[in-house]
PDB file of C-alpha atoms in Angstrom:
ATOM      1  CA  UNK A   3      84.597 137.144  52.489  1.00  0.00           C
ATOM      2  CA  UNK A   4      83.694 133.868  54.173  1.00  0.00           C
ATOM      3  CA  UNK A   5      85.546 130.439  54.785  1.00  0.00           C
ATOM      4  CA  UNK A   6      83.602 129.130  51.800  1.00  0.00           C
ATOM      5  CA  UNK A   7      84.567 131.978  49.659  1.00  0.00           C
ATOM      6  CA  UNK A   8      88.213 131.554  50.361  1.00  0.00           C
ATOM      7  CA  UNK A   9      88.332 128.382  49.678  1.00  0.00           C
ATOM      8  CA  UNK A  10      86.406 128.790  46.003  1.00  0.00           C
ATOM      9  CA  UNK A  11      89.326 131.305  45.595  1.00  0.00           C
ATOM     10  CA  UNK A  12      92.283 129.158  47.009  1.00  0.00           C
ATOM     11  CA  UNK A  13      90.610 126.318  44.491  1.00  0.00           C
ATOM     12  CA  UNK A  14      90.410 123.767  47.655  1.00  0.00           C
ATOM     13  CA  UNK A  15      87.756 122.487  50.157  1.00  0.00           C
ATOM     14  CA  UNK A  16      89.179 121.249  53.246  1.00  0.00           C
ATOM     15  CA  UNK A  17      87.866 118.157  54.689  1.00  0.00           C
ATOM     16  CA  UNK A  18      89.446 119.352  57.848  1.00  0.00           C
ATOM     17  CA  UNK A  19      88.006 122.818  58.503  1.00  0.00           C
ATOM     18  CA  UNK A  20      89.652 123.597  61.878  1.00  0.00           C
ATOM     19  CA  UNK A  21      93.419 123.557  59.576  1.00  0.00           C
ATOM     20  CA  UNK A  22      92.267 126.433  57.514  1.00  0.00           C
ATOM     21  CA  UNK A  23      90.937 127.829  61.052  1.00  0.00           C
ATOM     22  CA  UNK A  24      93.972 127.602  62.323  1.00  0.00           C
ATOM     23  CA  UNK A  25      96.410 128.898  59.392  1.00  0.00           C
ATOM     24  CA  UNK A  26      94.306 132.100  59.580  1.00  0.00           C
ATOM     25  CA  UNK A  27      94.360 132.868  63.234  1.00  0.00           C
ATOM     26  CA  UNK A  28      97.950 135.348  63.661  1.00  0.00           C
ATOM     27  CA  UNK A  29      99.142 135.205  67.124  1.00  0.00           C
ATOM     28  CA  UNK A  30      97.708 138.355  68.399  1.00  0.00           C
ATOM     29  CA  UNK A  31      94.478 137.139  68.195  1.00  0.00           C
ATOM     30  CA  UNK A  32      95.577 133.675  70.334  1.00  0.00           C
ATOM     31  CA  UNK A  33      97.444 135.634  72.856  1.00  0.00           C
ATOM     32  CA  UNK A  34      94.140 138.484  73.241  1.00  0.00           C
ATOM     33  CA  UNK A  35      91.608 135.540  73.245  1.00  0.00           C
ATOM     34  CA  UNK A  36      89.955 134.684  77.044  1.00  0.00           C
ATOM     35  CA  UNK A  37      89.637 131.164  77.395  1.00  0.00           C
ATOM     36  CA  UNK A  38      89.684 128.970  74.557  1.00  0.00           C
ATOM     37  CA  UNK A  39      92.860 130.482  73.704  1.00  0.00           C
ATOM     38  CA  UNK A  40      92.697 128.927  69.514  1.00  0.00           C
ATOM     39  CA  UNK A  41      96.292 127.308  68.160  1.00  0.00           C
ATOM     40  CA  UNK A  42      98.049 130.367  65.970  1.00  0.00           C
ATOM     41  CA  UNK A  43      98.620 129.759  63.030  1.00  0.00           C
ATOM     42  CA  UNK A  44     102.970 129.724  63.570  1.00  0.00           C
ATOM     43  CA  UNK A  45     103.555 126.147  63.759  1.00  0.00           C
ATOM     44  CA  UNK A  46     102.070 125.629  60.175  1.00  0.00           C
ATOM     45  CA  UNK A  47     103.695 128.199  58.974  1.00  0.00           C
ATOM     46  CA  UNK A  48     107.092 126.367  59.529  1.00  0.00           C
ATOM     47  CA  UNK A  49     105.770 123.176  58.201  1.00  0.00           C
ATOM     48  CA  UNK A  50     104.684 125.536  55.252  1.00  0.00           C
ATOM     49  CA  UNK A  51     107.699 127.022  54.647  1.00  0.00           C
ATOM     50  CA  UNK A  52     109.506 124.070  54.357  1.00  0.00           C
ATOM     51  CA  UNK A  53     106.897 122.414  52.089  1.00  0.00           C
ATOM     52  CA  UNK A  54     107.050 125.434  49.751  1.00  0.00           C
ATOM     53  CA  UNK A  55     110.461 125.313  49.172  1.00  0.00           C
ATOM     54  CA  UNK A  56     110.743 121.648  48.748  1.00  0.00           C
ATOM     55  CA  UNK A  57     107.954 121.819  45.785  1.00  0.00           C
ATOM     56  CA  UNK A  58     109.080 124.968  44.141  1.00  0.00           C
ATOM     57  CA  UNK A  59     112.683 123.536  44.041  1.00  0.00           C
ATOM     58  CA  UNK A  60     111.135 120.375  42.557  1.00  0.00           C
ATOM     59  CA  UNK A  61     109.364 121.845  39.767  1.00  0.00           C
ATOM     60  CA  UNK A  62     112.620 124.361  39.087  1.00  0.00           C
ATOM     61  CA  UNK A  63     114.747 120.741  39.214  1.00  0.00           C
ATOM     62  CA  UNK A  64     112.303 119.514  36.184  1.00  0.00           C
ATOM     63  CA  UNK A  65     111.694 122.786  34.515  1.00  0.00           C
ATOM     64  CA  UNK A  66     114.965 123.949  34.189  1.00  0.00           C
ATOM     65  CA  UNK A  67     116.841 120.437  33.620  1.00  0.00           C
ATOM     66  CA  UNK A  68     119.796 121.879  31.984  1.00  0.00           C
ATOM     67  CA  UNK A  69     120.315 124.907  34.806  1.00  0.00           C
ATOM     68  CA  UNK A  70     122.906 125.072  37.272  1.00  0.00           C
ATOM     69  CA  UNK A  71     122.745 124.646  40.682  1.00  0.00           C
ATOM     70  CA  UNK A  72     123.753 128.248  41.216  1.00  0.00           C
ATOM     71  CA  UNK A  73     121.122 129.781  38.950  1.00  0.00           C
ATOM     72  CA  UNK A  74     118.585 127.573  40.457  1.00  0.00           C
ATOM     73  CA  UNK A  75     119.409 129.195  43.555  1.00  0.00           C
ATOM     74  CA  UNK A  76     118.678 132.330  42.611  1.00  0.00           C
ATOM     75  CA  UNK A  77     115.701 131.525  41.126  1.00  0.00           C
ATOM     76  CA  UNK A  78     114.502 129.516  43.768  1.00  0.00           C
ATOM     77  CA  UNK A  79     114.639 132.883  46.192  1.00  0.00           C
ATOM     78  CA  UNK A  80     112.724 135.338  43.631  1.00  0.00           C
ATOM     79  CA  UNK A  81     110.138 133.150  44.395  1.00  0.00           C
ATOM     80  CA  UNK A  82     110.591 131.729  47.660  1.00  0.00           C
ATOM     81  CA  UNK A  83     110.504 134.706  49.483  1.00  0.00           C
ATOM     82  CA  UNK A  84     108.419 137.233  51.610  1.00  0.00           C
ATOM     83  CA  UNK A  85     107.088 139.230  48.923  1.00  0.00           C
ATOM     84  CA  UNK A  86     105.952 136.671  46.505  1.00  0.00           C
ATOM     85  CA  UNK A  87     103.942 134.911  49.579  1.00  0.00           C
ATOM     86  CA  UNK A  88     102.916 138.453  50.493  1.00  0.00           C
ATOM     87  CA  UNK A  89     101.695 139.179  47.096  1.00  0.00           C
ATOM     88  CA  UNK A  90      99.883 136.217  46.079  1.00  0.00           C
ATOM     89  CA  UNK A  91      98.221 136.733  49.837  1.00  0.00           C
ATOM     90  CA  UNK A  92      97.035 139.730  48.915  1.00  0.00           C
ATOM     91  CA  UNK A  93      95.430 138.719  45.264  1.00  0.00           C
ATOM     92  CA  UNK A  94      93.884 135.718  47.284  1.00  0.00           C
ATOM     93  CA  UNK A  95      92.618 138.193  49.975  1.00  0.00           C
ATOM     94  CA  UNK A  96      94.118 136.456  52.742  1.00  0.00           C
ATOM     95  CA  UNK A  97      93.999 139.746  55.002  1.00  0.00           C
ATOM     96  CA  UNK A  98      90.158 139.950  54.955  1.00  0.00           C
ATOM     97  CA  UNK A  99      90.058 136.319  56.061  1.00  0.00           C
ATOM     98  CA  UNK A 100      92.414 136.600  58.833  1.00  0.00           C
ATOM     99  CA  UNK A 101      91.668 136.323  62.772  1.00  0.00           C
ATOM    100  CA  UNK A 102      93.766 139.379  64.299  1.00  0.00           C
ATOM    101  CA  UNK A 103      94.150 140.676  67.408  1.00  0.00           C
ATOM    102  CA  UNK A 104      93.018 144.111  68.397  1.00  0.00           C
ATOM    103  CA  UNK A 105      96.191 145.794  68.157  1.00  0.00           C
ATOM    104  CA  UNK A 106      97.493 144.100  64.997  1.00  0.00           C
ATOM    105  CA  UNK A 107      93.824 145.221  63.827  1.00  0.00           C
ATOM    106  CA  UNK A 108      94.169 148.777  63.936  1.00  0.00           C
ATOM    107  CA  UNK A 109      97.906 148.637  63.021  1.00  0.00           C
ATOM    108  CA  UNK A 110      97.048 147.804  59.525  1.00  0.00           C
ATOM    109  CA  UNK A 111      98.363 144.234  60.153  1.00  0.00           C
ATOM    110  CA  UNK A 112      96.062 143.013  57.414  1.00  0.00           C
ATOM    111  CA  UNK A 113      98.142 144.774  54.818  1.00  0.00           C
ATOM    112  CA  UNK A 114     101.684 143.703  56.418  1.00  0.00           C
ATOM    113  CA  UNK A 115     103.616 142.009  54.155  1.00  0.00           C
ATOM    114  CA  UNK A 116     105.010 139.835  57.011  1.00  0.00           C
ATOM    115  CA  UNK A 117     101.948 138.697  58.238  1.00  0.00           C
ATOM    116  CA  UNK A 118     100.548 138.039  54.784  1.00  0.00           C
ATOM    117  CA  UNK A 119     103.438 136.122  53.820  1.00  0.00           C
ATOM    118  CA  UNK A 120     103.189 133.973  57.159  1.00  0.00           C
ATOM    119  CA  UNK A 121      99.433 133.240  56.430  1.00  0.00           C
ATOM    120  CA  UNK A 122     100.477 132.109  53.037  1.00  0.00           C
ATOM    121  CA  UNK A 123     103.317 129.427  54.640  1.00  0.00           C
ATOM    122  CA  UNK A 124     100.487 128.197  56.677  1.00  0.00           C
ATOM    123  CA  UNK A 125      97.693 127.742  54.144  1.00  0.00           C
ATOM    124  CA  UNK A 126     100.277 125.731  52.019  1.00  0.00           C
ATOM    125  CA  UNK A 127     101.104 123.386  55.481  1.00  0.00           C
ATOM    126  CA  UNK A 128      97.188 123.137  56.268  1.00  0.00           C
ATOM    127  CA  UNK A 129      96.516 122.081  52.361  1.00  0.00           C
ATOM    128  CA  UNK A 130      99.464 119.688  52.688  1.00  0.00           C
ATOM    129  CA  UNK A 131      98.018 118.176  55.863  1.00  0.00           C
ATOM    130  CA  UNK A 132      94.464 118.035  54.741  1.00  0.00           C
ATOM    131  CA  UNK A 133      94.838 117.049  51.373  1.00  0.00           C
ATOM    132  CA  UNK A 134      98.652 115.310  50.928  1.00  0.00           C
ATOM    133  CA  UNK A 135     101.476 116.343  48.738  1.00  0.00           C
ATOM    134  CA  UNK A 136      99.365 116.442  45.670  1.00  0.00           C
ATOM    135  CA  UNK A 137      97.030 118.844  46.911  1.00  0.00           C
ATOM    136  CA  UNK A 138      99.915 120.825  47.847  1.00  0.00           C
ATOM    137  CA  UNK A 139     101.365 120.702  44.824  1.00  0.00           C
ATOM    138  CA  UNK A 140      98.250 121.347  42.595  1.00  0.00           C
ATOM    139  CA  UNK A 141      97.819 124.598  45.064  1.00  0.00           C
ATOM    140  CA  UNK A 142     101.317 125.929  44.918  1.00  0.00           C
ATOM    141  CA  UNK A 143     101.761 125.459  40.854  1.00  0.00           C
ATOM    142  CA  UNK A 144      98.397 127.494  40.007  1.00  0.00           C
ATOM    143  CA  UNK A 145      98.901 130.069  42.546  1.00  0.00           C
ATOM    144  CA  UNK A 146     102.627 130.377  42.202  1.00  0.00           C
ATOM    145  CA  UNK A 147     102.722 129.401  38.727  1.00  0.00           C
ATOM    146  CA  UNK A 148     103.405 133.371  36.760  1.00  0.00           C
ATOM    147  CA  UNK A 149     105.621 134.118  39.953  1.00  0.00           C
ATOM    148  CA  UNK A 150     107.925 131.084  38.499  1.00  0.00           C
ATOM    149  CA  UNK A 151     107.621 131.967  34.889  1.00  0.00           C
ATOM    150  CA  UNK A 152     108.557 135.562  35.432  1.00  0.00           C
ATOM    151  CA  UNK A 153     112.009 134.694  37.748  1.00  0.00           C
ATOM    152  CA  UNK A 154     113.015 132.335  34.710  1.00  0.00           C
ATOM    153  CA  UNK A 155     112.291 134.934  32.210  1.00  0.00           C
ATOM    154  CA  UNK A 156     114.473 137.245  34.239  1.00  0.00           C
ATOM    155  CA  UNK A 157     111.829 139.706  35.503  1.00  0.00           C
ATOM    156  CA  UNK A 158     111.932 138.672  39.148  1.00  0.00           C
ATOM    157  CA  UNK A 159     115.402 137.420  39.468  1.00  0.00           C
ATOM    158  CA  UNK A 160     116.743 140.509  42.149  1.00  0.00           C
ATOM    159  CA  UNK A 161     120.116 139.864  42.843  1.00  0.00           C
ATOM    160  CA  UNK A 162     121.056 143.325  44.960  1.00  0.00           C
ATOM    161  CA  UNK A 163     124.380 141.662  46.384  1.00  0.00           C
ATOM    162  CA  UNK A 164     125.920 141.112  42.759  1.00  0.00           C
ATOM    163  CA  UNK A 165     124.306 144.889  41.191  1.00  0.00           C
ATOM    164  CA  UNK A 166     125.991 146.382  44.682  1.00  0.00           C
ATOM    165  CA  UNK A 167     129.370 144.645  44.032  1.00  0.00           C
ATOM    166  CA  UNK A 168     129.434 145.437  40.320  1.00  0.00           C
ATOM    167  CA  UNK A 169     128.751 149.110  40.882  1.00  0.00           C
ATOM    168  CA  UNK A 170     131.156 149.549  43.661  1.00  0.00           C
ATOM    169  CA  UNK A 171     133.815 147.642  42.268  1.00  0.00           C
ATOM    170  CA  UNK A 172     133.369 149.701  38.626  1.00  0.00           C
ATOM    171  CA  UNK A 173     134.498 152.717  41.106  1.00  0.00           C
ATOM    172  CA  UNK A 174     137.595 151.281  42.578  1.00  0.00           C
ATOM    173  CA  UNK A 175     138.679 148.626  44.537  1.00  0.00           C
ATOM    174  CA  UNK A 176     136.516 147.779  47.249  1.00  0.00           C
ATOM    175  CA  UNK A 177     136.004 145.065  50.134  1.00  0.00           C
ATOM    176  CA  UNK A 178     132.432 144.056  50.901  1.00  0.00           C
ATOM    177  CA  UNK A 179     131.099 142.498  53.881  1.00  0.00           C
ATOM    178  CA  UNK A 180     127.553 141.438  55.181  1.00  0.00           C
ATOM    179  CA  UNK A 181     127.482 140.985  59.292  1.00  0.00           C
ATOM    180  CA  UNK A 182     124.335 140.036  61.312  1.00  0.00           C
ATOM    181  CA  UNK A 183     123.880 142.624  63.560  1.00  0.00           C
ATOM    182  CA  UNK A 184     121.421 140.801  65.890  1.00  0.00           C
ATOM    183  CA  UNK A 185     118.843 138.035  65.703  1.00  0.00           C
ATOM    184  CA  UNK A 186     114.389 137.514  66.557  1.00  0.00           C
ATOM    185  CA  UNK A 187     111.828 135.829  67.728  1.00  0.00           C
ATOM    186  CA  UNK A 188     111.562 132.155  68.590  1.00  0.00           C
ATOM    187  CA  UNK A 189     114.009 129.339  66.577  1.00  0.00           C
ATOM    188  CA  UNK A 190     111.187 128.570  63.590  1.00  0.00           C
ATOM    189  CA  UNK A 191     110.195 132.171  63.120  1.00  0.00           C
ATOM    190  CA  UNK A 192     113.698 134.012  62.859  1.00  0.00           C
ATOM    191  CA  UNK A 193     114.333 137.206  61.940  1.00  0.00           C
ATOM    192  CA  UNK A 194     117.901 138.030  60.495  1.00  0.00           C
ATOM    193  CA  UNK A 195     119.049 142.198  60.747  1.00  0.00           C
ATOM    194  CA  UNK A 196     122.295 142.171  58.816  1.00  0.00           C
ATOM    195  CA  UNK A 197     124.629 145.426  57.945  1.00  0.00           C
ATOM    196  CA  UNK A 198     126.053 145.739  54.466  1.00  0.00           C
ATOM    197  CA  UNK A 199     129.678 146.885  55.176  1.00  0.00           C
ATOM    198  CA  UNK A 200     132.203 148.894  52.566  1.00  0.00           C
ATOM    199  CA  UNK A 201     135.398 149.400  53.144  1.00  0.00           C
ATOM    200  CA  UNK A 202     134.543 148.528  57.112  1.00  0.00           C
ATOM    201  CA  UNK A 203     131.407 151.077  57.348  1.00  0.00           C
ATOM    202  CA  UNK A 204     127.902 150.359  56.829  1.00  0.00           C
ATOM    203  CA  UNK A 205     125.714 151.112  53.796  1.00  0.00           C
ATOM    204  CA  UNK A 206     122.707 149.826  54.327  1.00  0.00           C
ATOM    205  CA  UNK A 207     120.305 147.493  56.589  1.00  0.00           C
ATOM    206  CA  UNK A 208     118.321 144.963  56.281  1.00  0.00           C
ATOM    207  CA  UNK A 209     116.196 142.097  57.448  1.00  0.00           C
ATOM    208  CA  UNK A 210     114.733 139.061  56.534  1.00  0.00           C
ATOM    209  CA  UNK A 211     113.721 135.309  57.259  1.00  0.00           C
ATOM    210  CA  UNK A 212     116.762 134.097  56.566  1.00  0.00           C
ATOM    211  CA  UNK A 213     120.561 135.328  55.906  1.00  0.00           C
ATOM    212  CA  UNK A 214     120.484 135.303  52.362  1.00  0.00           C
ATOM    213  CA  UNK A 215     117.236 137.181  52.744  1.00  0.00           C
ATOM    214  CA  UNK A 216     118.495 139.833  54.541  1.00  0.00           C
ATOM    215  CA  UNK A 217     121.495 140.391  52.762  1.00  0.00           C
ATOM    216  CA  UNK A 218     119.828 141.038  49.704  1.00  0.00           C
ATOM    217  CA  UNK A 219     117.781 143.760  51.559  1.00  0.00           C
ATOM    218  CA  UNK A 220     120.845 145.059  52.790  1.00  0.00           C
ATOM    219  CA  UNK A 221     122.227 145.205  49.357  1.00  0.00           C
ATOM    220  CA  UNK A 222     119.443 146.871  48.272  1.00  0.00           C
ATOM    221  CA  UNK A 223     118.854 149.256  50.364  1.00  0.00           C
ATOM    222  CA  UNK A 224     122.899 150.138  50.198  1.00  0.00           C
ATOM    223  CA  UNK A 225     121.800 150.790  46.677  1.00  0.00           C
ATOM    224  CA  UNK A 226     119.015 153.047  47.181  1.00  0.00           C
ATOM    225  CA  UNK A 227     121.048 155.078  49.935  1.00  0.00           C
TER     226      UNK A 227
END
């Protein structure tokens, strides 16, 4: 698959063709490159990110009008998330696109969730700067559109912290706890590692792009464990 192609399947032509360029190239293939050394794609990512959750909040604001904030919340995150980017990465084929390094290459980094989802962020942020926040919009709404739908009809809405406390606390009294364990990479790429504690003892580990994130990984895998 081409440039061109991807763009007949991300239903938008750039006018700026060195933004798409650049939300493809991961940072393995930046840091490997001799030379002309091409912009990774990580800075757009963080611009998408933020865009993403701005317009999916938006359109959960006016869809769900008579929602509370906490519910919103929630299902804001089934959808903002790693996996949801990942996913619709992978039915866009974003990982045959991508410029990767030789080691990220043969690592299988064009299945990684992580990277996928990263791609994703900064394919939204190039669409947003090439085309404004209709574009953006019009991109996130078709491509995100069933992942919405299906967290307000209930079948995405994973909330691991609140299954964990209801099972634990059905068995006794109990005192949950979630503690970050340690934090990386740079300030706009974070990753979280956070310990679900019981009674003062861990149950299960997990990390993500942001505490709530990783919590609910924590919870989850606390539940598979």
């Amino acid at each position: 698959m081409n440039d061109r192609d991807f763009q007949k399947r991300l239903g938008y032509s750039f006018h700026r063709a060195e933004l798409l360029e650049t939300a493809l190239t991961h940072s393995s293939f930046s840091n490997e490159s001799k030379g002309a050394c091409p912009e990774d794609n990580e800075r757009l990512e963080f611009l998408g990110d933020a865009v993403f959750d701005l317009l999916i909040s938006e359109y959960l604001y006016e869809k769900a009008a008579h929602v509370e904030e906490g519910v919103l919340t929630r299902l804001r995150a089934a959808v903002v998330c790693e996996a949801s980017l990942a996913r619709c990465g992978e039915r866009l084929g974003v990982g045959r696109v991508l410029r990767l390094g030789r080691g990220e290459e043969t690592g299988g980094g064009r299945a990684r969730t992580s990277i996928l989802a990263d791609a994703m962020e900064a394919v939204i942020a190039a669409i947003y700067l090439d085309g404004g926040m209709e574009a953006a919009r019009a991109f996130v709404l078709s491509a995100f559109g069933d992942a919405v739908e299906e967290a307000m009809s209930g079948k995405r809405l994973e909330d691991y912290k609140t299954e964990l406390q209801e099972k634990l606390q059905a068995l006794g009294r109990v005192h949950i706890t979630y503690q970050v364990e340690r934090e990386e990479g740079p300030d706009h790429a974070k990753v979280f590692h956070v310990v679900a504690m019981v009674n003062g003892k861990p149950v299960g580990r997990g990390a993500g792009k942001n505490k709530k994130e990783a919590e609910q990984r924590a919870a989850k895998a606390a539940l598979e464990g």
